[in-house]
Structures are given as C-alpha cells and as structure tokens.
Coordinates of C-alpha atoms in Angstrom, one line a residue:
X1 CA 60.5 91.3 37.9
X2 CA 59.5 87.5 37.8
X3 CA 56.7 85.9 36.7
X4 CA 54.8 83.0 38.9
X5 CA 51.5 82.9 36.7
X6 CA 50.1 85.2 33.5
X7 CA 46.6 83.8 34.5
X8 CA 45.5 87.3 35.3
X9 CA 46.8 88.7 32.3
X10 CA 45.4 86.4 29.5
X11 CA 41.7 86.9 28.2
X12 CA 41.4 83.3 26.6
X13 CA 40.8 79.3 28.5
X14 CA 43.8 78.4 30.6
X15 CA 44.0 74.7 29.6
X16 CA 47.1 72.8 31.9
X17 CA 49.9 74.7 34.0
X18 CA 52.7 72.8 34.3
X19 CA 55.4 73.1 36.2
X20 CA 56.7 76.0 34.7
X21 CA 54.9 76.7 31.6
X22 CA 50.5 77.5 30.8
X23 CA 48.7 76.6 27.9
X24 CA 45.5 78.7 26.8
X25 CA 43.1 78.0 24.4
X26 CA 43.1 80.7 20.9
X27 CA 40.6 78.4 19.1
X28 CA 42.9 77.9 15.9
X29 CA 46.3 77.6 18.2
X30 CA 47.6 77.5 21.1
X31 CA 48.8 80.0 23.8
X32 CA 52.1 79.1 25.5
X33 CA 53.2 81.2 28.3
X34 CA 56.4 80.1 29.8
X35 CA 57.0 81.7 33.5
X36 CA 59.8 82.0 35.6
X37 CA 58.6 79.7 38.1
X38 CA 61.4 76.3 38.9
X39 CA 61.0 73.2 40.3
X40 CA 63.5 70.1 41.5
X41 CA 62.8 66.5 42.4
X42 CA 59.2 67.3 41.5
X43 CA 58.4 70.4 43.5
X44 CA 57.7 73.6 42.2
X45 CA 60.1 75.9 44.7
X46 CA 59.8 79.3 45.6
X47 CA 60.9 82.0 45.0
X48 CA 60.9 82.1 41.3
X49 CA 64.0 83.2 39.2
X50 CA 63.4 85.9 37.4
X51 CA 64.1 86.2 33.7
X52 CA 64.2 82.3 33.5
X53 CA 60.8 81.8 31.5
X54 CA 62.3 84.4 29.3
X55 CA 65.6 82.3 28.7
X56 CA 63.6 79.3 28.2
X57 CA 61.0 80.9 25.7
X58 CA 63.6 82.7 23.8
X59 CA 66.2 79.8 23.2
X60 CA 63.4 77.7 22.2
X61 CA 62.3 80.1 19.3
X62 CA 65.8 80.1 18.3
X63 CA 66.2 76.6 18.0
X64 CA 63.1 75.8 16.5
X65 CA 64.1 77.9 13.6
X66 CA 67.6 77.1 13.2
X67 CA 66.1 73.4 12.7
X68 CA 62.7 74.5 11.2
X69 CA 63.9 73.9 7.0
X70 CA 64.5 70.1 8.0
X71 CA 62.2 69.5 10.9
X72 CA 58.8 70.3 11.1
X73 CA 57.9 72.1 14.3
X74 CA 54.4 73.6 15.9
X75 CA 55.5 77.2 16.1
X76 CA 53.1 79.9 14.5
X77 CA 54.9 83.2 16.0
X78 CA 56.2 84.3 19.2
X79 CA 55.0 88.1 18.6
X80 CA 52.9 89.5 21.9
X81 CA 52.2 92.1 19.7
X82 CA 49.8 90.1 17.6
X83 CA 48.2 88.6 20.1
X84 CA 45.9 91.7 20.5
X85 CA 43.2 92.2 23.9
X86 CA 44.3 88.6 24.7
X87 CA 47.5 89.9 26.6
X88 CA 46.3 92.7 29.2
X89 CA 50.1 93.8 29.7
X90 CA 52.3 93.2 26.7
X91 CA 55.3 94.3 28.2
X92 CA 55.3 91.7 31.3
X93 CA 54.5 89.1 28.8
X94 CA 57.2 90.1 25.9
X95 CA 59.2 87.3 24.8
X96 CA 57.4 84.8 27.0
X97 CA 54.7 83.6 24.7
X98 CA 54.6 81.1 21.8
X99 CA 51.4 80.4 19.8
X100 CA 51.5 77.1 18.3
X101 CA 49.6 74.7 16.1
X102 CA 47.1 72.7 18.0
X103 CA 49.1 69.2 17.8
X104 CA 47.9 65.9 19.9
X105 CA 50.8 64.8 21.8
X106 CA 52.4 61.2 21.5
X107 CA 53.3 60.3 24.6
X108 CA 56.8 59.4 24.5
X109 CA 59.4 61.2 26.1
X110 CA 62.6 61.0 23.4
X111 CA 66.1 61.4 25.2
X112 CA 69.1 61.2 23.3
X113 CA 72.5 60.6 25.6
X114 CA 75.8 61.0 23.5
X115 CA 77.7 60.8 27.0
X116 CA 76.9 58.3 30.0
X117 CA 75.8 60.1 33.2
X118 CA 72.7 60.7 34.9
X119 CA 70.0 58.4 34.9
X120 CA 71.5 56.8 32.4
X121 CA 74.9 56.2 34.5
X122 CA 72.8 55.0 36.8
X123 CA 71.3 51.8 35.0
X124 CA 74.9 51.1 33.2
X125 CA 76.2 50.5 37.0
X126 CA 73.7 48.3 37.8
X127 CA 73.2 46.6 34.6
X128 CA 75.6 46.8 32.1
X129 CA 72.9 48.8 29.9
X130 CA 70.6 51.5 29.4
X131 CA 67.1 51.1 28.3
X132 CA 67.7 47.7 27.0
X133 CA 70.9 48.8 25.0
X134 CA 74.2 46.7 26.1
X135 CA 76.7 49.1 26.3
X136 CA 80.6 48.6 26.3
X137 CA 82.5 47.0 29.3
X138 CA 84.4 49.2 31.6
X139 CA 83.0 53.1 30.7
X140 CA 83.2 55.4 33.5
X141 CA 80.9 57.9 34.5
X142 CA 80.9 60.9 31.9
X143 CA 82.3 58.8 28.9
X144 CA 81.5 59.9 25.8
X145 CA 79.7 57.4 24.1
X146 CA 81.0 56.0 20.4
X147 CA 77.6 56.9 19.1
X148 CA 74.5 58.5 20.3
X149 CA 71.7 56.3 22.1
X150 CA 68.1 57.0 21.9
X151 CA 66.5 56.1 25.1
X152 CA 63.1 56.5 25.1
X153 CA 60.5 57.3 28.5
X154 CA 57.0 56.9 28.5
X155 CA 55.6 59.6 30.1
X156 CA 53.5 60.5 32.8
X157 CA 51.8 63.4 33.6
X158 CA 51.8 63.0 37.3
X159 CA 55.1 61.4 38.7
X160 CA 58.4 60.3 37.1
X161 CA 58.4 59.8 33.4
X162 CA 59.3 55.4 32.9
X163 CA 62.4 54.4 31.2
X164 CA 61.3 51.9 28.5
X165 CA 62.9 49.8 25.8
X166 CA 62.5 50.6 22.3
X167 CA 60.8 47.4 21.7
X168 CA 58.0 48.7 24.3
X169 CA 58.0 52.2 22.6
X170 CA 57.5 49.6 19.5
X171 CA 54.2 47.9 21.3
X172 CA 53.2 51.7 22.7
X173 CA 53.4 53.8 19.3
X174 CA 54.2 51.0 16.5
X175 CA 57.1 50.0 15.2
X176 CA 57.2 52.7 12.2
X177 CA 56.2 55.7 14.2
X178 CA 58.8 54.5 16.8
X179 CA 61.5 54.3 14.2
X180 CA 60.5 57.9 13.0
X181 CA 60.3 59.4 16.1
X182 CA 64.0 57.8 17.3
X183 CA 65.3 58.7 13.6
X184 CA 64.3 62.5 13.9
X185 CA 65.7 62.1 17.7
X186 CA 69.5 61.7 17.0
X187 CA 69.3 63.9 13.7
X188 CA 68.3 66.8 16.2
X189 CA 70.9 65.7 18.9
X190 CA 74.0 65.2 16.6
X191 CA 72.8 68.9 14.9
X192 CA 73.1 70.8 18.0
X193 CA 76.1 68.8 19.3
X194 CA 78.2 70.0 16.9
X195 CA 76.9 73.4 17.1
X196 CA 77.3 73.7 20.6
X197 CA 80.9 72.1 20.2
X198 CA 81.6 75.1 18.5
X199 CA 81.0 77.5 21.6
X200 CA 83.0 75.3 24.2
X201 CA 79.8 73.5 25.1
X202 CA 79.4 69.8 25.0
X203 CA 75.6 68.8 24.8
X204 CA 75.9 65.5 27.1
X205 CA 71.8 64.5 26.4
X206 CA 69.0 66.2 26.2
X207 CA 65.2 65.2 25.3
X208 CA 62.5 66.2 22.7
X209 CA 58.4 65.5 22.6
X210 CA 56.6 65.0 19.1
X211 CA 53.2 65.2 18.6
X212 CA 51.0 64.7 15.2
X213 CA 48.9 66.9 13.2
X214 CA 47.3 66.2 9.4
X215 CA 49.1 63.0 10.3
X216 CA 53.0 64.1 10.2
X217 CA 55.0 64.2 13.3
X218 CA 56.1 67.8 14.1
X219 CA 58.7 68.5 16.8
X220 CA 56.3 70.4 19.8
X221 CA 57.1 71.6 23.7
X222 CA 60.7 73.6 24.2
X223 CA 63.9 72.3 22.5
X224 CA 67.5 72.7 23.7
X225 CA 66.8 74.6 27.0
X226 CA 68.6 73.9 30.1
X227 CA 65.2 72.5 31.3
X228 CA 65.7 70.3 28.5
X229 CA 69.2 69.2 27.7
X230 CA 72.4 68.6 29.6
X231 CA 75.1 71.3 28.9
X232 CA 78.3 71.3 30.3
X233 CA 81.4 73.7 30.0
X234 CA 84.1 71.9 28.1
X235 CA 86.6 73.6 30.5
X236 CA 84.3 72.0 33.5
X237 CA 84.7 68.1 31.7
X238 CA 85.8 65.4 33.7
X239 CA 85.3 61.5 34.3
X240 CA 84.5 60.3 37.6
X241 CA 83.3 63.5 38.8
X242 CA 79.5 65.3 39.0
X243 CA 80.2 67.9 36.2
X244 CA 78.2 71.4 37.1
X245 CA 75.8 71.7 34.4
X246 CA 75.1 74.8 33.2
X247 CA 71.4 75.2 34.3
X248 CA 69.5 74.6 37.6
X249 CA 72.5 73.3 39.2
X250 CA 72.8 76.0 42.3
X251 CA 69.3 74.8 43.3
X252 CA 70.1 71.2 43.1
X253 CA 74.0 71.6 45.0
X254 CA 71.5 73.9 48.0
X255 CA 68.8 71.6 48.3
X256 CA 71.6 68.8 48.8
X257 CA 73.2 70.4 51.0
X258 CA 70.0 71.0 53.1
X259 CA 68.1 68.5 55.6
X260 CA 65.0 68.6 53.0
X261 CA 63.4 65.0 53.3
X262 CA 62.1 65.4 49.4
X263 CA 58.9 64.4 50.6
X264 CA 57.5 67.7 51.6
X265 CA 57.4 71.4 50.3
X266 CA 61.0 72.5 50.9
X267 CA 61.6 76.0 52.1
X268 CA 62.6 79.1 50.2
X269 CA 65.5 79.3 48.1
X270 CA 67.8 81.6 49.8
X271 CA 68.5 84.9 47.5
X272 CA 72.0 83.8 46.3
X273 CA 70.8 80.8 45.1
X274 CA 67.9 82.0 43.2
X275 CA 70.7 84.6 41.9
X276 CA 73.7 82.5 41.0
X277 CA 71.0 80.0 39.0
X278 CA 68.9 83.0 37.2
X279 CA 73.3 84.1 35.7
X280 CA 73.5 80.4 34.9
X281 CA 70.1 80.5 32.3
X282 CA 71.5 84.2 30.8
X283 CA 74.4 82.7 30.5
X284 CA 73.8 79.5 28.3
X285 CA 71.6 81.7 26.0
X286 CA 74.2 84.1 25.7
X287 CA 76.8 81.7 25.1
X288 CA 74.4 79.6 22.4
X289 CA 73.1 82.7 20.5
X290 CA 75.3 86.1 20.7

C-alpha cells in the first residue's frame, strides 16, 4: 500500500511537505516522514510508487551510520516504536520515519560529480567548464573524471536550485565554512564510491545538505538515495550514450515519450511505469545493503 501523506496519522505540528518527504514538530527533534509520493521536472505525479518512501528512508539510515564514526549526522533513531501516541498506525508508518536533531539548514546544495554527465555535461558543452572549474579538453559525455569536482548550488526552495562558483558559495557562507562544507563533500563521495564499486555500481554524482547545531556542521536531509545520487549499473556504462540510472528513470523515459508540455500537471503514470520504477528503488537497496 502507498503512502501520499501521514498527515492524518501524526499527533504533533506538520512544519513543511516537500515534494516527497513531511517534517513535524516533537519539540526537542524533529519528525521526518518520508512517503512514497514522486515527482519529475518539478511536479509531484500521481500515482505514487509504493514502497519508494520506504527505500528512501531505509537507505538513508544505513548510510548515515555506515558514515556516522567520521561524520557527524542529525539522526536520533528511526524506531516508530518510540515515538508513542504521536503515530496513530505504527505499522503504515514502520520504517518511514526518522527523528532528528533540530539543525538550521545552510543553504547550499553540495554536489559532488566524479563522472561528467547531467547538468554538469551540459555546461562543459557549452563552456569548457563546470561551475567555474576548467575542465580538460576533449571529454565526452560519461567520462570519468581524474578526480572528483565539488560543484556547489544555492538552493531554492521554490524553483531550480542555482549552479554557483565556489567563490560565490565563498561570499554566501564564508570562505572557511565553504572549504568545510566542500572538504566533508568529497570525503563522503570518494567513501561510497568505492563501496558501491564493490557491488557493480558506479556512483556517477550525487549531492548532500549540511546544516549547523552548537555550531558544528552535521551532515542532515537523506544521503545516497536514488533521489539523491546518480547510480548506474557497471554492466549499463557507456560514453556517448544516456546511461539508465538505476532510480526514477521509467518515469523520466514515459514522460519523454509523451506530448507533456512540462508546463502543466501531467496525467497519470500508467501502472507499468509506476511498477517497473517502484523494482528499480528495491532493487538499488538490495543491491547496496544485502
């Protein structure tokens, strides 16, 4: 069964709903539920894909303790059990919730790309760089890049998230918090690149948000999800090419493939679809964590 909203079954303050996951007000902490609602190009579709918040929730917790003895992270538990008459149905709500530490969020959006593709393909084609970095002559799209790039976005809570330089993430944040946050950054990326090598996976780029609390930066939000990072197959990799990513891709290839003008809520997601993408989260967990 999937879950569009746990509004009706939390007792405390819903706070913000995002695009796919609510945040309630314990007092102390935070409530995070994470639901199984997706969206593309800035819509939240319908249907939703069930057991997708589950995926989310669940590979978070594990990577935010696999990392958790060398970065600091907001995570108090993810037991519904202890969360008492705040959850009305336990059950629906099991290994969806995370109660974290009450951190105030630096708004800087911190992407690591170890390959170039994407976004960041995009402004190599037209410039010769990304985010201010000059990048070699002649790479092609997918290349894997001689060393990890931190390539920072300032973000926005209503539209798309701005590409900046680190010398405006300097004039943003300061140039010592900036130098923290990119430092912590690539020693998160090049960690679970190389575990992820180790189960066939290359992790192409992927992004992280910090926040502060008693003045130290702690790692906060979801880390290493498909919602979050770019996984690919190593059997799937290719130059030249649009690799399948192993996440929301199905939606992506249908919504393509459709007459959708982007502009306007697009239809349903036909059942196959919502399907073939729900395998694709199950599957990177499985392949990540079993």
């Amino acid at each position: 069964m999937a879950l569009s909203t746990a509004v009706e079954l939390i007792s405390v303050p819903l706070l913000y709903k995002g695009k796919v996951r609510e945040l309630y007000d314990l007092g102390e902490h935070y409530l995070i539920v994470v639901t199984d609602r997706i969206s593309a190009f800035d819509y939240v579709l319908t249907p939703d894909v069930p057991e997708k918040g589950n995926v989310l929730n669940r590979l978070s917790a594990f990577w935010f303790d696999q990392t958790k003895e060398w970065m600091e992270n907001h995570v108090v538990h993810t037991d519904v059990d202890l969360l008492g008459d705040v959850v009305k149905d336990k059950e629906q709500l099991k290994d969806r919730v995370m109660v974290t530490r009450k951190a105030e969020r630096i708004d800087i959006e911190c992407v690591v790309r170890g390959y170039i593709t994407g976004g960041g393909w995009r402004q190599y084609e037209a410039s010769g760089t990304v985010n201010g970095i000059e990048l070699p002559k002649g790479l092609r799209k997918n290349s894997k890049l001689e060393h990890p790039i931190f390539t920072p976005a300032a973000k926005n809570d209503v539209g798309h998230d701005e590409d900046i330089s680190m010398a405006q993430m300097e004039e943003i944040v300061g140039k010592e918090l900036a130098q923290e946050l990119k430092a912590k950054s690539l020693q998160l990326y090049e960690y679970a690149r190389d575990y992820c090598e180790k189960r066939g996976i290359i992790l192409a780029d992927c992004k992280f948000e910090f926040g502060m609390v008693d003045g130290n930066v702690i790692l906060i939000d979801e880390i290493f999800t498909p919602d979050a990072s770019r996984f690919w197959a190593k059997e799937n990799y290719a130059l030249d090419v649009e690799i399948d990513s192993m996440d929301k891709e199905p939606v992506r290839t249908y919504l393509a493939s459709t007459d959708w003008d982007k502009n306007s809520q697009p239809d349903p997601l036909p059942q196959q679809v919502v399907e073939a993408t729900s395998a694709r989260y199950k599957d990177i967990m499985k392949r990540l964590t079993m």
